[in-house]
Amino acid sequence: QVQLIESGGGLVQAGGSLRLSCAASGLTFRSYAAGWFRQAPGKEREFVATIKWSGGSTYYADFVKGRFTISRDNAKNTVYLQMNSLKPEDTAVYYCAAGTDYTTTTRGYNYWGQGTQVTVSS
């Protein structure tokens, strides 16, 4: 059974930082691309960042470039999202995903976590 479990969300003031983690089990994690998406109330789920299976390539949504960093540790079956300079508009549920495609689209990912809430206060 494949599981992706996110952690690290919470409440932070604007300008602060959080580090999200996503621990994977039940799959050969190093064979998959990993991504982070987010969904705010009343909005569609949107792409945040993705990383290739090797960690050698990453890609970010424009609105997080320079503020967020995605990384992975395949030995620990874990992908991370370091979020700095957080803004109130970053408030959302953040989901990690694993898939065979290195892509920005939700349909490119086979497995999803349950999400972790990030709330940024002004």
PDB file of C-alpha atoms in Angstrom:
ATOM      1  CA  GLN A   1       0.000   0.000   0.000  1.00  0.00           C
ATOM      2  CA  VAL A   2       1.439   3.322  -1.092  1.00  0.00           C
ATOM      3  CA  GLN A   3       1.396   6.110   1.457  1.00  0.00           C
ATOM      4  CA  LEU A   4       2.590   9.690   1.284  1.00  0.00           C
ATOM      5  CA  ILE A   5       2.427  11.462   4.626  1.00  0.00           C
ATOM      6  CA  GLU A   6       3.011  15.207   4.845  1.00  0.00           C
ATOM      7  CA  SER A   7       4.099  17.037   7.960  1.00  0.00           C
ATOM      8  CA  GLY A   8       5.451  20.408   8.986  1.00  0.00           C
ATOM      9  CA  GLY A   9       2.476  22.625   8.301  1.00  0.00           C
ATOM     10  CA  GLY A  10       1.197  25.176  10.783  1.00  0.00           C
ATOM     11  CA  LEU A  11       0.565  28.814  11.516  1.00  0.00           C
ATOM     12  CA  VAL A  12       3.288  31.350  10.779  1.00  0.00           C
ATOM     13  CA  GLN A  13       3.480  35.107  10.475  1.00  0.00           C
ATOM     14  CA  ALA A  14       4.111  36.764   7.154  1.00  0.00           C
ATOM     15  CA  GLY A  15       7.808  36.749   6.358  1.00  0.00           C
ATOM     16  CA  GLY A  16       8.362  33.555   8.304  1.00  0.00           C
ATOM     17  CA  SER A  17       9.462  30.102   7.212  1.00  0.00           C
ATOM     18  CA  LEU A  18       8.209  26.537   7.309  1.00  0.00           C
ATOM     19  CA  ARG A  19       9.667  23.267   6.115  1.00  0.00           C
ATOM     20  CA  LEU A  20       7.265  20.649   4.857  1.00  0.00           C
ATOM     21  CA  SER A  21       8.221  16.997   4.697  1.00  0.00           C
ATOM     22  CA  CYS A  22       6.598  14.144   2.828  1.00  0.00           C
ATOM     23  CA  ALA A  23       7.503  10.598   3.787  1.00  0.00           C
ATOM     24  CA  ALA A  24       6.771   7.917   1.214  1.00  0.00           C
ATOM     25  CA  SER A  25       6.287   4.189   1.719  1.00  0.00           C
ATOM     26  CA  GLY A  26       5.086   1.264  -0.340  1.00  0.00           C
ATOM     27  CA  LEU A  27       6.814   2.347  -3.535  1.00  0.00           C
ATOM     28  CA  THR A  28      10.310   2.596  -4.970  1.00  0.00           C
ATOM     29  CA  PHE A  29      10.433   6.289  -4.247  1.00  0.00           C
ATOM     30  CA  ARG A  30      13.711   6.919  -6.052  1.00  0.00           C
ATOM     31  CA  SER A  31      12.028   5.882  -9.296  1.00  0.00           C
ATOM     32  CA  TYR A  32       9.428   8.640  -9.121  1.00  0.00           C
ATOM     33  CA  ALA A  33       9.318  12.346  -9.659  1.00  0.00           C
ATOM     34  CA  ALA A  34       7.881  14.193  -6.674  1.00  0.00           C
ATOM     35  CA  GLY A  35       5.824  17.334  -6.556  1.00  0.00           C
ATOM     36  CA  TRP A  36       4.149  19.768  -4.224  1.00  0.00           C
ATOM     37  CA  PHE A  37       0.755  21.285  -4.956  1.00  0.00           C
ATOM     38  CA  ARG A  38      -1.525  23.487  -2.919  1.00  0.00           C
ATOM     39  CA  GLN A  39      -5.204  24.244  -2.696  1.00  0.00           C
ATOM     40  CA  ALA A  40      -6.760  27.291  -1.083  1.00  0.00           C
ATOM     41  CA  PRO A  41     -10.445  27.399  -0.101  1.00  0.00           C
ATOM     42  CA  GLY A  42     -12.643  27.847  -3.151  1.00  0.00           C
ATOM     43  CA  LYS A  43      -9.739  27.442  -5.565  1.00  0.00           C
ATOM     44  CA  GLU A  44      -8.419  24.649  -7.704  1.00  0.00           C
ATOM     45  CA  ARG A  45      -5.364  22.686  -6.740  1.00  0.00           C
ATOM     46  CA  GLU A  46      -2.291  24.371  -8.209  1.00  0.00           C
ATOM     47  CA  PHE A  47       1.264  23.368  -8.917  1.00  0.00           C
ATOM     48  CA  VAL A  48       4.007  24.614  -6.601  1.00  0.00           C
ATOM     49  CA  ALA A  49       7.217  22.687  -7.328  1.00  0.00           C
ATOM     50  CA  THR A  50       8.537  19.430  -8.722  1.00  0.00           C
ATOM     51  CA  ILE A  51      11.778  17.471  -8.595  1.00  0.00           C
ATOM     52  CA  LYS A  52      13.064  14.654 -10.759  1.00  0.00           C
ATOM     53  CA  TRP A  53      13.705  11.219  -9.332  1.00  0.00           C
ATOM     54  CA  SER A  54      17.425  11.930  -9.110  1.00  0.00           C
ATOM     55  CA  GLY A  55      16.995  15.357  -7.577  1.00  0.00           C
ATOM     56  CA  GLY A  56      19.035  16.759 -10.433  1.00  0.00           C
ATOM     57  CA  SER A  57      16.276  18.928 -11.857  1.00  0.00           C
ATOM     58  CA  THR A  58      13.663  21.092 -10.220  1.00  0.00           C
ATOM     59  CA  TYR A  59      10.943  23.409 -11.479  1.00  0.00           C
ATOM     60  CA  TYR A  60       8.841  25.993  -9.682  1.00  0.00           C
ATOM     61  CA  ALA A  61       5.698  27.968 -10.145  1.00  0.00           C
ATOM     62  CA  ASP A  62       6.504  31.615 -10.793  1.00  0.00           C
ATOM     63  CA  PHE A  63       4.851  32.756  -7.592  1.00  0.00           C
ATOM     64  CA  VAL A  64       7.296  30.776  -5.406  1.00  0.00           C
ATOM     65  CA  LYS A  65      10.537  31.207  -7.319  1.00  0.00           C
ATOM     66  CA  GLY A  66      13.238  32.510  -5.056  1.00  0.00           C
ATOM     67  CA  ARG A  67      11.217  31.771  -1.909  1.00  0.00           C
ATOM     68  CA  PHE A  68      10.581  28.000  -1.928  1.00  0.00           C
ATOM     69  CA  THR A  69      13.051  25.156  -2.420  1.00  0.00           C
ATOM     70  CA  ILE A  70      12.148  21.555  -3.151  1.00  0.00           C
ATOM     71  CA  SER A  71      14.601  18.790  -2.317  1.00  0.00           C
ATOM     72  CA  ARG A  72      14.590  15.072  -1.708  1.00  0.00           C
ATOM     73  CA  ASP A  73      16.488  12.402   0.183  1.00  0.00           C
ATOM     74  CA  ASN A  74      15.916   9.095  -1.575  1.00  0.00           C
ATOM     75  CA  ALA A  75      17.691   7.198   1.191  1.00  0.00           C
ATOM     76  CA  LYS A  76      14.943   8.416   3.526  1.00  0.00           C
ATOM     77  CA  ASN A  77      12.132   8.224   0.945  1.00  0.00           C
ATOM     78  CA  THR A  78      11.345  11.828   1.753  1.00  0.00           C
ATOM     79  CA  VAL A  79      10.751  15.006  -0.215  1.00  0.00           C
ATOM     80  CA  TYR A  80      10.917  18.454   1.357  1.00  0.00           C
ATOM     81  CA  LEU A  81       9.599  21.917   0.649  1.00  0.00           C
ATOM     82  CA  GLN A  82      11.459  24.742   2.348  1.00  0.00           C
ATOM     83  CA  MET A  83       9.237  27.805   2.336  1.00  0.00           C
ATOM     84  CA  ASN A  84      10.748  31.204   3.148  1.00  0.00           C
ATOM     85  CA  SER A  85       9.370  34.739   3.035  1.00  0.00           C
ATOM     86  CA  LEU A  86       5.863  33.398   3.395  1.00  0.00           C
ATOM     87  CA  LYS A  87       2.933  35.591   2.413  1.00  0.00           C
ATOM     88  CA  PRO A  88      -0.728  35.449   3.461  1.00  0.00           C
ATOM     89  CA  GLU A  89      -1.595  34.343  -0.078  1.00  0.00           C
ATOM     90  CA  ASP A  90       0.484  31.206   0.488  1.00  0.00           C
ATOM     91  CA  THR A  91      -2.210  30.006   2.889  1.00  0.00           C
ATOM     92  CA  ALA A  92      -3.499  26.660   1.613  1.00  0.00           C
ATOM     93  CA  VAL A  93      -3.475  22.937   2.126  1.00  0.00           C
ATOM     94  CA  TYR A  94      -0.210  21.634   0.698  1.00  0.00           C
ATOM     95  CA  TYR A  95      -0.111  18.207  -0.918  1.00  0.00           C
ATOM     96  CA  CYS A  96       2.829  16.104  -1.973  1.00  0.00           C
ATOM     97  CA  ALA A  97       2.610  13.722  -4.885  1.00  0.00           C
ATOM     98  CA  ALA A  98       4.686  11.071  -6.614  1.00  0.00           C
ATOM     99  CA  GLY A  99       4.482  10.132 -10.242  1.00  0.00           C
ATOM    100  CA  THR A 100       6.245   8.723 -13.234  1.00  0.00           C
ATOM    101  CA  ASP A 101       6.128  12.078 -15.047  1.00  0.00           C
ATOM    102  CA  TYR A 102       8.206  15.132 -14.226  1.00  0.00           C
ATOM    103  CA  THR A 103       5.350  17.537 -14.770  1.00  0.00           C
ATOM    104  CA  THR A 104       3.378  20.476 -13.426  1.00  0.00           C
ATOM    105  CA  THR A 105      -0.034  18.905 -13.993  1.00  0.00           C
ATOM    106  CA  THR A 106      -1.981  16.987 -11.362  1.00  0.00           C
ATOM    107  CA  ARG A 107      -2.805  14.170 -13.758  1.00  0.00           C
ATOM    108  CA  GLY A 108       0.885  13.404 -14.095  1.00  0.00           C
ATOM    109  CA  TYR A 109       1.044  12.111 -10.534  1.00  0.00           C
ATOM    110  CA  ASN A 110      -0.089   8.664  -9.467  1.00  0.00           C
ATOM    111  CA  TYR A 111      -0.008   9.007  -5.692  1.00  0.00           C
ATOM    112  CA  TRP A 112      -1.060  11.786  -3.330  1.00  0.00           C
ATOM    113  CA  GLY A 113      -0.783  12.584   0.336  1.00  0.00           C
ATOM    114  CA  GLN A 114      -3.630  13.801   2.518  1.00  0.00           C
ATOM    115  CA  GLY A 115      -2.274  17.325   2.790  1.00  0.00           C
ATOM    116  CA  THR A 116      -0.997  19.612   5.513  1.00  0.00           C
ATOM    117  CA  GLN A 117      -2.437  23.018   6.348  1.00  0.00           C
ATOM    118  CA  VAL A 118      -0.245  26.088   6.038  1.00  0.00           C
ATOM    119  CA  THR A 119      -1.661  29.339   7.375  1.00  0.00           C
ATOM    120  CA  VAL A 120       0.203  32.614   7.033  1.00  0.00           C
ATOM    121  CA  SER A 121      -1.075  35.517   9.108  1.00  0.00           C
ATOM    122  CA  SER A 122      -0.569  39.135   8.118  1.00  0.00           C
TER     123      SER A 122
END
